[in-house]
């Protein structure tokens, strides 16, 4: 179980993340990769990270554009699980480009 983040904590975390925005009880990032295979490779790596953490994002793939949406549904909002996975997703995207 993880504690919900306060609004201030979410704002602080978003300032340290690349391209993430808050949408209600979720944080969201859209990234355009260089190609469809590059996008799928990022999704594959994020899937491995998510399995390791037992915390899974919603992922939307549109050709080479991928949108990640994170929320801790079991807690009804945002927790450190979301911001930690978001930072890992940032690293995966950066490594792909």
Coordinates of C-alpha atoms in Angstrom, one line a residue:
X1 CA 0.0 0.0 0.0
X2 CA 1.3 3.5 -0.9
X3 CA 0.1 6.8 0.5
X4 CA -1.6 9.3 -1.8
X5 CA 0.6 12.3 -2.7
X6 CA -0.5 15.8 -1.8
X7 CA -1.2 18.3 -4.6
X8 CA 2.0 20.0 -3.7
X9 CA 4.0 16.8 -3.8
X10 CA 2.5 16.0 -7.3
X11 CA 3.4 19.5 -8.5
X12 CA 7.0 19.1 -7.2
X13 CA 7.3 15.7 -8.8
X14 CA 6.0 16.9 -12.2
X15 CA 8.6 19.7 -12.2
X16 CA 11.3 17.0 -12.1
X17 CA 9.8 14.8 -14.8
X18 CA 10.0 15.4 -18.5
X19 CA 6.8 16.2 -20.3
X20 CA 4.4 14.8 -17.7
X21 CA 1.1 16.6 -16.9
X22 CA -1.6 16.0 -14.4
X23 CA -5.0 15.0 -15.6
X24 CA -7.3 14.5 -12.6
X25 CA -6.0 11.4 -10.6
X26 CA -3.4 10.5 -13.3
X27 CA -0.2 11.8 -14.7
X28 CA 0.2 11.6 -18.5
X29 CA 3.1 11.8 -21.0
X30 CA 3.0 11.5 -24.8
X31 CA 6.2 10.8 -26.6
X32 CA 6.9 10.6 -30.3
X33 CA 9.6 8.1 -31.1
X34 CA 11.6 7.9 -34.3
X35 CA 9.7 4.9 -35.7
X36 CA 7.1 2.4 -35.0
X37 CA 9.6 -0.3 -34.0
X38 CA 11.3 2.3 -31.6
X39 CA 8.0 3.0 -30.0
X40 CA 7.3 -0.7 -29.5
X41 CA 10.7 -1.3 -28.1
X42 CA 10.1 1.5 -25.5
X43 CA 6.8 -0.1 -24.6
X44 CA 8.4 -3.5 -24.2
X45 CA 11.0 -2.1 -21.8
X46 CA 8.4 -0.2 -19.9
X47 CA 6.4 -3.4 -19.6
X48 CA 9.4 -5.1 -18.0
X49 CA 9.8 -2.2 -15.6
X50 CA 6.1 -2.3 -14.7
X51 CA 6.2 -6.0 -14.0
X52 CA 9.2 -5.6 -11.7
X53 CA 7.3 -3.0 -9.8
X54 CA 3.9 -4.6 -10.0
X55 CA 2.6 -1.3 -11.2
X56 CA 1.2 -1.0 -14.7
X57 CA 0.5 2.1 -16.8
X58 CA -2.2 2.5 -19.3
X59 CA -0.5 2.7 -22.7
X60 CA -1.9 3.9 -26.0
X61 CA 0.2 3.3 -29.1
X62 CA -0.5 5.3 -32.3
X63 CA 2.1 4.5 -35.0
X64 CA 5.3 6.1 -33.4
X65 CA 3.4 8.1 -30.8
X66 CA 3.0 6.5 -27.3
X67 CA 0.9 7.9 -24.4
X68 CA 1.5 6.7 -20.9
X69 CA -1.0 7.2 -18.1
X70 CA -0.2 6.5 -14.5
X71 CA -2.4 6.3 -11.4
X72 CA -2.5 4.0 -8.4
X73 CA -6.0 2.8 -8.9
X74 CA -6.0 0.8 -5.7
X75 CA -5.4 4.0 -3.7
X76 CA -7.7 6.2 -5.8
X77 CA -5.0 8.6 -7.0
X78 CA -1.4 9.4 -7.3
X79 CA 1.4 7.8 -5.2
X80 CA 5.1 7.6 -5.3
X81 CA 4.7 4.4 -7.4
X82 CA 3.5 6.7 -10.2
X83 CA 6.2 9.2 -10.0
X84 CA 8.9 6.6 -9.7
X85 CA 7.6 4.7 -12.8
X86 CA 7.3 8.0 -14.7
X87 CA 11.0 8.7 -14.1
X88 CA 11.8 5.2 -15.4
X89 CA 9.6 5.8 -18.4
X90 CA 11.5 9.1 -19.0
X91 CA 14.8 7.2 -19.0
X92 CA 13.5 4.6 -21.4
X93 CA 12.3 7.3 -23.8
X94 CA 15.6 9.2 -23.6
X95 CA 17.6 6.0 -24.3
X96 CA 15.5 5.3 -27.4
X97 CA 16.2 8.7 -29.1

